[in-house]
CSV table of N, CA and C and ligand atoms in Angstrom, one decimal:
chain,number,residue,atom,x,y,z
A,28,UNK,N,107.3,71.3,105.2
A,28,UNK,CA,107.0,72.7,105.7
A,28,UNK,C,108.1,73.1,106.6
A,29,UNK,N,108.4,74.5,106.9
A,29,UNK,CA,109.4,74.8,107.7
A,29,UNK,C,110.3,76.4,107.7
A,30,UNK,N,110.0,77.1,108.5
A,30,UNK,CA,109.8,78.4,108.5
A,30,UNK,C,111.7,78.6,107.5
A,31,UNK,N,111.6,79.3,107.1
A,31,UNK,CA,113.7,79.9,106.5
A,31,UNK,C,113.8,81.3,107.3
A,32,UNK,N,115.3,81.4,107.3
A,32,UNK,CA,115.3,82.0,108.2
A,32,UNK,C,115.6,83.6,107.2
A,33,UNK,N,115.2,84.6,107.3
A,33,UNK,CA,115.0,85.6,106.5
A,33,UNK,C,116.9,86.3,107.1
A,34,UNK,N,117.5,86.6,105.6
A,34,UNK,CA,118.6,87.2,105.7
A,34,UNK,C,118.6,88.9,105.6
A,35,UNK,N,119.4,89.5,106.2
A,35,UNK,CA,119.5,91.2,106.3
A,35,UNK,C,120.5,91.4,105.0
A,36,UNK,N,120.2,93.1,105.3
A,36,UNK,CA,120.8,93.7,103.9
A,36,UNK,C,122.2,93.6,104.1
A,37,UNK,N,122.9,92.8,105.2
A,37,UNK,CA,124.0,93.2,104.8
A,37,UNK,C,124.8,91.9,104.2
A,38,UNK,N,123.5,91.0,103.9
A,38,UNK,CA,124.2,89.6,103.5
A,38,UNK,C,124.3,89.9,101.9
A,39,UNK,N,125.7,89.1,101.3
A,39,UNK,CA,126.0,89.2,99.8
A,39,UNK,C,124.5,88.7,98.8
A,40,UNK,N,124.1,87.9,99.3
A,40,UNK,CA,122.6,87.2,98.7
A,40,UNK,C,121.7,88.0,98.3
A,41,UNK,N,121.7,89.3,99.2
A,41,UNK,CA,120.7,90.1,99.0
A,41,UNK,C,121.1,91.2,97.7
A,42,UNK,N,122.5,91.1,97.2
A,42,UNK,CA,122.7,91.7,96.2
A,42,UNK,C,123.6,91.4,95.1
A,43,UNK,N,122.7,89.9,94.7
A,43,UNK,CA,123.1,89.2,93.5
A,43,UNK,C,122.0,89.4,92.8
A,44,UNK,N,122.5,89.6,91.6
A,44,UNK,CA,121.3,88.7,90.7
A,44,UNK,C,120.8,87.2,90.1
A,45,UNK,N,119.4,86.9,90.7
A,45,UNK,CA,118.8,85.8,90.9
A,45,UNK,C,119.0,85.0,89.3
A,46,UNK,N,118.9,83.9,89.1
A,46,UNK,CA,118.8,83.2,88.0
A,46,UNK,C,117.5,82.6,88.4
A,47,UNK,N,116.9,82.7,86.3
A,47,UNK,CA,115.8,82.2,86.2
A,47,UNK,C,115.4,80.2,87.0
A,48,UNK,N,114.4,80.3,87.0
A,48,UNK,CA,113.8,79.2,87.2
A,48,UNK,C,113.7,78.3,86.3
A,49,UNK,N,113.9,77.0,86.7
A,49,UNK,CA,113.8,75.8,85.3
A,49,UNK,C,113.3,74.7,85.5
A,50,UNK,N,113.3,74.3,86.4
A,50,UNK,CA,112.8,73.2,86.9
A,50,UNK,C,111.7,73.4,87.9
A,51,UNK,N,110.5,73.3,87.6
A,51,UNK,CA,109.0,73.3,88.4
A,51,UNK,C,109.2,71.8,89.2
A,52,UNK,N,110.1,71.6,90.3
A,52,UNK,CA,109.8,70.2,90.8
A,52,UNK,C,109.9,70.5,92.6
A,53,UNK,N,109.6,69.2,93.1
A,53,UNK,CA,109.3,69.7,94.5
A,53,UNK,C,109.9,70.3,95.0
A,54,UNK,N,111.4,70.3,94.9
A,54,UNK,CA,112.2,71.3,95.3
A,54,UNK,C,111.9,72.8,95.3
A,55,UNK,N,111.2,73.2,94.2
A,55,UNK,CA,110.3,74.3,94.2
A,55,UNK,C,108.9,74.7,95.0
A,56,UNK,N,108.7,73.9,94.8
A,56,UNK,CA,106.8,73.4,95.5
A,56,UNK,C,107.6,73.6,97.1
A,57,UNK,N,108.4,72.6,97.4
A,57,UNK,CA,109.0,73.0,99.2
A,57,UNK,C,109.3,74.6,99.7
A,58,UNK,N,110.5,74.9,98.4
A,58,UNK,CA,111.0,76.5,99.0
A,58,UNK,C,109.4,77.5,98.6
A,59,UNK,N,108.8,77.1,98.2
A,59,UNK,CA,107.3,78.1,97.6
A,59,UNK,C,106.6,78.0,99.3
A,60,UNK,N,106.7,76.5,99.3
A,60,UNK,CA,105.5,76.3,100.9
A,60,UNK,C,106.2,77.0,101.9
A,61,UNK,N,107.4,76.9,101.8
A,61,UNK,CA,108.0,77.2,103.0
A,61,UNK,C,108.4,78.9,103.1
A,62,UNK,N,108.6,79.7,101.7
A,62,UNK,CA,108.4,80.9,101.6
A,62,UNK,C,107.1,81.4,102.3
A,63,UNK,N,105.8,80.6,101.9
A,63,UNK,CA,105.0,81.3,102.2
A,63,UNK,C,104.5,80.9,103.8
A,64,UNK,N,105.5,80.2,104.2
A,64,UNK,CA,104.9,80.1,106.6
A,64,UNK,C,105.6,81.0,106.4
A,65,UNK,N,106.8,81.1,106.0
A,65,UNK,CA,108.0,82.1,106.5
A,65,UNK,C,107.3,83.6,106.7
A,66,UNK,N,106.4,83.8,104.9
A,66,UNK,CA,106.0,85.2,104.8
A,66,UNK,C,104.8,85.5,105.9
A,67,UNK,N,103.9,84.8,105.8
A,67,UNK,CA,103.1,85.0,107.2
A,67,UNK,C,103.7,84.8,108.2
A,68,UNK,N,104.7,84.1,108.6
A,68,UNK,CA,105.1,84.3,110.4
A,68,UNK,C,105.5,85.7,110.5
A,69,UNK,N,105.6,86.2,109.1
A,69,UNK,CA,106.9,87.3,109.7
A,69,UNK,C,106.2,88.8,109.0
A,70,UNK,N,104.4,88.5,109.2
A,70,UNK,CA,103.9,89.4,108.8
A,70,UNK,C,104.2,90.2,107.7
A,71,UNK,N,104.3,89.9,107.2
A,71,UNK,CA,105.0,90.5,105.9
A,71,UNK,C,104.0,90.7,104.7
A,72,UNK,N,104.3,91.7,103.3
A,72,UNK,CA,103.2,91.5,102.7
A,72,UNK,C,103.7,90.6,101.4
A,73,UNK,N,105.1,90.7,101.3
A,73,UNK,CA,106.1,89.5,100.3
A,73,UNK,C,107.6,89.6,100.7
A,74,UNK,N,107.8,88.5,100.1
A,74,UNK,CA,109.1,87.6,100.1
A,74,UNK,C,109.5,87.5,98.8
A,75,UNK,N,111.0,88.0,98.6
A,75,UNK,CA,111.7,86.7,97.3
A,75,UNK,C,112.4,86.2,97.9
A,76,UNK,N,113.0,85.0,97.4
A,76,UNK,CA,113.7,84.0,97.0
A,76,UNK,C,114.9,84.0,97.7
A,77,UNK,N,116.0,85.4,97.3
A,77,UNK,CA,116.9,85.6,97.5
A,77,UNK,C,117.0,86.3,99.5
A,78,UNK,N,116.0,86.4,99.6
A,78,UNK,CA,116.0,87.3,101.3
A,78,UNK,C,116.1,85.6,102.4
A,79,UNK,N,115.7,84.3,101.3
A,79,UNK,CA,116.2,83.5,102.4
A,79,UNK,C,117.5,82.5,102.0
A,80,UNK,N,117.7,83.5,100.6
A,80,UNK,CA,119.1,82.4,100.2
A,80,UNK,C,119.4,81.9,99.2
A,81,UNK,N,118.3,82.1,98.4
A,81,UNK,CA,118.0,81.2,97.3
A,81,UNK,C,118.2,82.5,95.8
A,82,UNK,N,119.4,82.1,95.2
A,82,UNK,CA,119.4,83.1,94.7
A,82,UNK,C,118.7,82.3,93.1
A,83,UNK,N,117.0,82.3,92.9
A,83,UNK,CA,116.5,82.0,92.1
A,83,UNK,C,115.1,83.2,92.0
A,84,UNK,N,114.5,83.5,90.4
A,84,UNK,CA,113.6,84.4,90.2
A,84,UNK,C,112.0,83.7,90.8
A,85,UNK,N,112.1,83.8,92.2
A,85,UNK,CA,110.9,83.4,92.7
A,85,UNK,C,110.4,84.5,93.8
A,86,UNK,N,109.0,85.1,93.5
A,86,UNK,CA,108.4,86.1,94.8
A,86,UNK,C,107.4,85.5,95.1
A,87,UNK,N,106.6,85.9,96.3
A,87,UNK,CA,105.6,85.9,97.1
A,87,UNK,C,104.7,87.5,97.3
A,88,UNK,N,103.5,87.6,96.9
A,88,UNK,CA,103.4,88.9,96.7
A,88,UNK,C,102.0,88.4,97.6
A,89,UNK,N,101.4,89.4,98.5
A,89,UNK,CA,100.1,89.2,99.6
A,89,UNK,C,99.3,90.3,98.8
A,90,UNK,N,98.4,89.8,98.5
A,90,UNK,CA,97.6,91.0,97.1
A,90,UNK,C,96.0,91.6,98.1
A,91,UNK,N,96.1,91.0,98.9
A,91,UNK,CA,95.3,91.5,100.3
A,91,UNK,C,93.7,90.5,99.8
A,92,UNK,N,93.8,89.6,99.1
A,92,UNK,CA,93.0,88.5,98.7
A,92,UNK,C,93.8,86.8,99.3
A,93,UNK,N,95.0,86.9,98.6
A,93,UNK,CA,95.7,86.2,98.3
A,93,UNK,C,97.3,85.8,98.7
A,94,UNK,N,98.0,85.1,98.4
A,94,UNK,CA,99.2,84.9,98.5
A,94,UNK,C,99.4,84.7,97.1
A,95,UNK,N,100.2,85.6,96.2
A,95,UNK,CA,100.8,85.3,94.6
A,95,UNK,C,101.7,84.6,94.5
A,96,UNK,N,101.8,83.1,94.3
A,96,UNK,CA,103.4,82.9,93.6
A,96,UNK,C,103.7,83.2,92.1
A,97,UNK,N,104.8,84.1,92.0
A,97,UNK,CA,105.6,84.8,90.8
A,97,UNK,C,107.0,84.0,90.5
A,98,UNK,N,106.6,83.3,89.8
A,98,UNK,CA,108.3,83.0,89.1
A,98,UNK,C,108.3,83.1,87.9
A,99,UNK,N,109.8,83.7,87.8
A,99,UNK,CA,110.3,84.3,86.6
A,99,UNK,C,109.6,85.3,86.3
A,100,UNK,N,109.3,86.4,87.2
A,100,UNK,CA,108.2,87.6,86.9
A,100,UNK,C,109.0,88.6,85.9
A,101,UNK,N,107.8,89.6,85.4
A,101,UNK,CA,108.7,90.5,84.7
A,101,UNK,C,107.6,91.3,84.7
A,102,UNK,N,108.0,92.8,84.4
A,102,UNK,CA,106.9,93.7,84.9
A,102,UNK,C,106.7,94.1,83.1
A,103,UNK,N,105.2,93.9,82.9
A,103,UNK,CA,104.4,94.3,81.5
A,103,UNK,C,104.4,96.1,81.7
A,104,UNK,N,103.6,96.5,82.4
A,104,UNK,CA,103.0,97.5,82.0
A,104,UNK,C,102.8,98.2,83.8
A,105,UNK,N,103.4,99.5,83.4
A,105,UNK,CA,103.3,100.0,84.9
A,105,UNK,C,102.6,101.7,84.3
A,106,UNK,N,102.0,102.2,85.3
A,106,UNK,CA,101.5,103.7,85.0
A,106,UNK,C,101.2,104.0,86.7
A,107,UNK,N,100.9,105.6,86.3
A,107,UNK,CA,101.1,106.1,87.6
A,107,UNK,C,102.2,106.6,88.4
A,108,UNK,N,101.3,107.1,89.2
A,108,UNK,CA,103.0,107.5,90.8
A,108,UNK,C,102.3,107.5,92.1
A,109,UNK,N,102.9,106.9,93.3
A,109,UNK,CA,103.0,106.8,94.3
A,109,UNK,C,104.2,107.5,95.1
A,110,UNK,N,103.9,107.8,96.4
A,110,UNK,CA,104.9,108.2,97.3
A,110,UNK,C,104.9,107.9,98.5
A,111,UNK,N,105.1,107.1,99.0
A,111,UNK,CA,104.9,106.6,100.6
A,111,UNK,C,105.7,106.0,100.8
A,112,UNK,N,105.6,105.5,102.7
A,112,UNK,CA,106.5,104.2,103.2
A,112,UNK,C,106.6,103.1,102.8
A,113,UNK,N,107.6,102.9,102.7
A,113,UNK,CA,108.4,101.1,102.0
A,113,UNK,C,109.4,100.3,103.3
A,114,UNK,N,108.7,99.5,103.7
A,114,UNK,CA,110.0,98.5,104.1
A,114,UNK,C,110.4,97.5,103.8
A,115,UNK,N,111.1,96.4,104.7
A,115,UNK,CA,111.3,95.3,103.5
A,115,UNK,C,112.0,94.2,105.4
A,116,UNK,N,111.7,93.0,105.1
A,116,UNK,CA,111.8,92.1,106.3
A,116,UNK,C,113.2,92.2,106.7
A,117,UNK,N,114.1,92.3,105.5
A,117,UNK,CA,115.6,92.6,105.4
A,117,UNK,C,116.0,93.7,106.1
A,118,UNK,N,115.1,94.4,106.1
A,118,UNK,CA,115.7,95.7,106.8
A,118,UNK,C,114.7,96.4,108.0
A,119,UNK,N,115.3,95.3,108.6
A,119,UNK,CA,114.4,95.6,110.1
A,119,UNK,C,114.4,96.8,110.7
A,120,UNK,N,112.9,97.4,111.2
A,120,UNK,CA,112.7,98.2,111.9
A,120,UNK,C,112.8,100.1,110.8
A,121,UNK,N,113.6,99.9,109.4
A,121,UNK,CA,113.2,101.3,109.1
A,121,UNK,C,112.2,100.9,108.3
A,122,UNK,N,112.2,102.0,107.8
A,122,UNK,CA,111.1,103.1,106.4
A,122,UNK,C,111.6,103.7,105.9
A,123,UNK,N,111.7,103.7,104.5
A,123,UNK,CA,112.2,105.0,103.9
A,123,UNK,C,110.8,105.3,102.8
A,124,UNK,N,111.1,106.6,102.3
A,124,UNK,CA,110.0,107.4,101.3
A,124,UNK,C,110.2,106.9,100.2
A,125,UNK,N,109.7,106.2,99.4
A,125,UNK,CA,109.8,105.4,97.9
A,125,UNK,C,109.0,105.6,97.1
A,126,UNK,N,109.4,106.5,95.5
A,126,UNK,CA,108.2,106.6,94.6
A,126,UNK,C,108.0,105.2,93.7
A,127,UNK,N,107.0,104.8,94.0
A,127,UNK,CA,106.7,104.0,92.8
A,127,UNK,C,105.1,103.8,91.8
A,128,UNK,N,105.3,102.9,90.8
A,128,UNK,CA,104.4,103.4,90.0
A,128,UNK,C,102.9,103.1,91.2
A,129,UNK,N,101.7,103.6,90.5
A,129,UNK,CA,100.2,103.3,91.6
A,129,UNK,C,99.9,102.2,90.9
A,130,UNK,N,100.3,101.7,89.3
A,130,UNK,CA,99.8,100.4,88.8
A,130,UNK,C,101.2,99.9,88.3
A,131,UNK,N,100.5,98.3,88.1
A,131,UNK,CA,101.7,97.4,87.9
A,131,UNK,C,100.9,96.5,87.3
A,132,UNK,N,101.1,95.9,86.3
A,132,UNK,CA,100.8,94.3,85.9
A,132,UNK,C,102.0,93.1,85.4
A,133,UNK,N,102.2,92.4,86.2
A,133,UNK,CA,103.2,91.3,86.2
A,133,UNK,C,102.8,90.5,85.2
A,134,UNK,N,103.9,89.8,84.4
A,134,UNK,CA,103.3,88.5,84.1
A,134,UNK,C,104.9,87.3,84.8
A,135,UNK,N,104.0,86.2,84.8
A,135,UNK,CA,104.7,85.1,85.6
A,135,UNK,C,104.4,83.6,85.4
A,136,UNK,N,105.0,82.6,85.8
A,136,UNK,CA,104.7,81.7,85.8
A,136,UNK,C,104.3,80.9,87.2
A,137,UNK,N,103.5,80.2,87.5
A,137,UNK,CA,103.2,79.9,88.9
A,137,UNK,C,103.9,78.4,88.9
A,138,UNK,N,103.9,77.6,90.0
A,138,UNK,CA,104.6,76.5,90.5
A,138,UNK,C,104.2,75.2,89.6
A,139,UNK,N,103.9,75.5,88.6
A,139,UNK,CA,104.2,73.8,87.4
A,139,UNK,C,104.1,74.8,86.2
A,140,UNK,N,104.6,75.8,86.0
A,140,UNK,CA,105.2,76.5,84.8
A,140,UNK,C,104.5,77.2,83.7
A,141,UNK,N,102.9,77.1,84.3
A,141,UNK,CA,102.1,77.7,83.8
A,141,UNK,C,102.3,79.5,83.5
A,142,UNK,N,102.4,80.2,82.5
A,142,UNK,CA,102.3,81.7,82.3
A,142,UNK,C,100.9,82.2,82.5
A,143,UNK,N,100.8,83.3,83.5
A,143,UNK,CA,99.4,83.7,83.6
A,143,UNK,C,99.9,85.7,83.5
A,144,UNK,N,98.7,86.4,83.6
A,144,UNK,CA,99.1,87.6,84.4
A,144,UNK,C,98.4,87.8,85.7
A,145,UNK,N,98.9,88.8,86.2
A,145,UNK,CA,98.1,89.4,87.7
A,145,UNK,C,98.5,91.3,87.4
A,146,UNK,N,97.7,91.6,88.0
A,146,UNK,CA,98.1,93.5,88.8
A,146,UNK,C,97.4,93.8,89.4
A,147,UNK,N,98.0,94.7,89.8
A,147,UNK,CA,97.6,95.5,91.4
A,147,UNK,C,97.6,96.9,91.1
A,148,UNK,N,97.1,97.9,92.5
A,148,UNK,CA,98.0,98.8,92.4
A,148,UNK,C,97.6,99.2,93.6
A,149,UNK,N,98.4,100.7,94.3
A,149,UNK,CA,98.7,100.8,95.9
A,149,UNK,C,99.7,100.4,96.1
A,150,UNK,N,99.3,99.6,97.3
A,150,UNK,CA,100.2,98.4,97.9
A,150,UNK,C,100.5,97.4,97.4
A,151,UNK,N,100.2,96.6,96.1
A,151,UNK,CA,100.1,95.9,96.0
A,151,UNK,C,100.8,95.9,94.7
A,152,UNK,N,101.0,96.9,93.7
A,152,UNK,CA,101.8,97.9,93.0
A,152,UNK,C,103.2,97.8,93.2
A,153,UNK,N,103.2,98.8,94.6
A,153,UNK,CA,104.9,98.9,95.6
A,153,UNK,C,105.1,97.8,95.6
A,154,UNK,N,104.3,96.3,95.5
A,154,UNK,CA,104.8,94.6,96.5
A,154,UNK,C,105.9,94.1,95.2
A,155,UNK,N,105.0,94.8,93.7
A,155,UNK,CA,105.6,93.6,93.0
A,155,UNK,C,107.1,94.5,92.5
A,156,UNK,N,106.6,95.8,92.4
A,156,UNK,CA,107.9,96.5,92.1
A,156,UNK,C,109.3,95.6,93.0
A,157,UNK,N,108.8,96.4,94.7
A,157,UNK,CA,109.8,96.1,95.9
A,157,UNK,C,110.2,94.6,95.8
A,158,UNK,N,109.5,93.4,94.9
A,158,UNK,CA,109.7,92.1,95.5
A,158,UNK,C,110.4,92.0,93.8
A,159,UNK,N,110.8,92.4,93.0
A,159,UNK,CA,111.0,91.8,91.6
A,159,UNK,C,112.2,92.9,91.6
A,160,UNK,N,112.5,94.0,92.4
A,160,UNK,CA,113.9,94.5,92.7
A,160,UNK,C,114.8,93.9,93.3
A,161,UNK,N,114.1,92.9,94.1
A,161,UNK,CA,115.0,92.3,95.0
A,161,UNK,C,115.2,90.6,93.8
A,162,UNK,N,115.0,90.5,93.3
A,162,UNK,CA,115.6,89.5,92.0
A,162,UNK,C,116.8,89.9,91.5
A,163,UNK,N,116.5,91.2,90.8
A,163,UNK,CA,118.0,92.0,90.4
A,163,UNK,C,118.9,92.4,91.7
A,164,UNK,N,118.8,91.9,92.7
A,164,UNK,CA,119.8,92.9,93.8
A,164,UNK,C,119.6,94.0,94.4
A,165,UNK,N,118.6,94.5,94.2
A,165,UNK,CA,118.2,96.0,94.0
A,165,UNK,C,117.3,95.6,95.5
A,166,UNK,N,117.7,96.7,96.7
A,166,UNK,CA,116.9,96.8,97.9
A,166,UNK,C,116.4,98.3,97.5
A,167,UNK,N,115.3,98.2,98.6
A,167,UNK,CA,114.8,99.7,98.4
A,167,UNK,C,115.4,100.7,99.0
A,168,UNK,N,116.2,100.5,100.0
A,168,UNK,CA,116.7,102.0,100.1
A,168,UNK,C,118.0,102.2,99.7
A,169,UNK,N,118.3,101.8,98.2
A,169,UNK,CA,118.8,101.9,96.8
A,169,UNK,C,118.1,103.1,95.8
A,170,UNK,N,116.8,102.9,96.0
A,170,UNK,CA,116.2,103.5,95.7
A,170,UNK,C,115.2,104.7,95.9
A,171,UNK,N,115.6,104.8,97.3
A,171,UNK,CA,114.5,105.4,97.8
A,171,UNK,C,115.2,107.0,98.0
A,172,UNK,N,113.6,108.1,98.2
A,172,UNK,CA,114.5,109.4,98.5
A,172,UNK,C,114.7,109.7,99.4
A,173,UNK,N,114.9,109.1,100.9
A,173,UNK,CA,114.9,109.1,102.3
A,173,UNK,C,114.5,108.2,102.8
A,174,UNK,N,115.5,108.2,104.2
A,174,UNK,CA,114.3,106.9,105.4
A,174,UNK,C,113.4,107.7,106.0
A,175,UNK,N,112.8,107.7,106.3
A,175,UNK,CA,111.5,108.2,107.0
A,175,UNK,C,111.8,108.0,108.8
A,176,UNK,N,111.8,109.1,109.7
A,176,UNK,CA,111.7,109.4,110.8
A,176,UNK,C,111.2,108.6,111.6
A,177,UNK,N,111.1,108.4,112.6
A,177,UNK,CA,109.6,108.0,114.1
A,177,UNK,C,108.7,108.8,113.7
A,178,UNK,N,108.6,110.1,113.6
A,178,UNK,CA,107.4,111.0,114.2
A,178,UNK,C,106.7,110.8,112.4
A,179,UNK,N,107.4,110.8,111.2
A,179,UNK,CA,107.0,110.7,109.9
A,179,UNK,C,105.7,109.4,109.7
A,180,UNK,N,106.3,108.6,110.7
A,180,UNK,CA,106.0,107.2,110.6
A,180,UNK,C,104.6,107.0,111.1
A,181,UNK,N,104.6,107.9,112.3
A,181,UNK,CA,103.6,107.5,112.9
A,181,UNK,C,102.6,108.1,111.9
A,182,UNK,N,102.1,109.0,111.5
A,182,UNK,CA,101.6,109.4,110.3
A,182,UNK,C,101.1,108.6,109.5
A,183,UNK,N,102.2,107.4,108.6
A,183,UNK,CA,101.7,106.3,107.7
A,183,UNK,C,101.3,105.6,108.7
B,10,NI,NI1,112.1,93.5,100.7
């Protein structure tokens, strides 16, 4: 176990694209345990892979039940639209305004290589979008149509 230290947007890591997963062995099982102290110390609702270095297709999604491990995710089926605040542990301290879909259903493989599905939607919608962007390189305020103010903020 052992917290990683979460990297900012301006590190190269944060805008590579991740390579798939191949090996389900402890080396995975460790960066999974250790994603997930990391994701709870740092309050957060997910983590990938690449935000502590690891440039492999691995997230952590907080589905407000749960902690998801997603490897090798790929998004099935999204509908809907959303419009709210997005941040991201990388980018400390803002917000910006981000549309994304209100549903999402992932499919993935969890830590000994099993394929399952999961979805959300809300928050939990925005997590897998925001955390399976950050696989491809992709941060959100890439994406997004503005940072969002102080006074906007206090609002959300
Ligand atoms: Ni993020």
């Amino acid at each position: 176990m052992g917290l990683r230290k979460i990297l900012n947007d301006k590190d190269p890591a944060l805008h590579k694209v991740c390579k798939p997963v191949e090996n389900f062995d402890e080396k995975l099982h460790k960066l999974l345990n250790d994603m997930r102290e990391t994701l709870i110390d740092s309050d957060g609702v997910g983590l990938a892979a690449p935000q502590v270095g690891i440039l492999r297709r691995v997230v952590l999604v907080d589905n407000g039940e749960k902690i998801l491990e997603l490897i090798n995710p790929t998004l099935l089926e999204t509908s809907g639209e959303q419009i709210g605040a997005e941040g991201c542990l990388s980018v400390p301290g803002k917000y910006g305004l981000v549309k994304r879909p209100n549903y999402a259903k992932v499919r993935a493989q969890d830590r000994y290589g099993n394929w399952f599905e999961t979805d959300g939607e809300e928050l939990t919608a925005r997590c897998f979008c925001h955390e399976l962007d950050h696989l491809d390189g992709i941060l959100y305020t890439q994406v997004m149509e503005r940072l969002l103010t102080e006074e906007e903020l206090m609002e959300y």
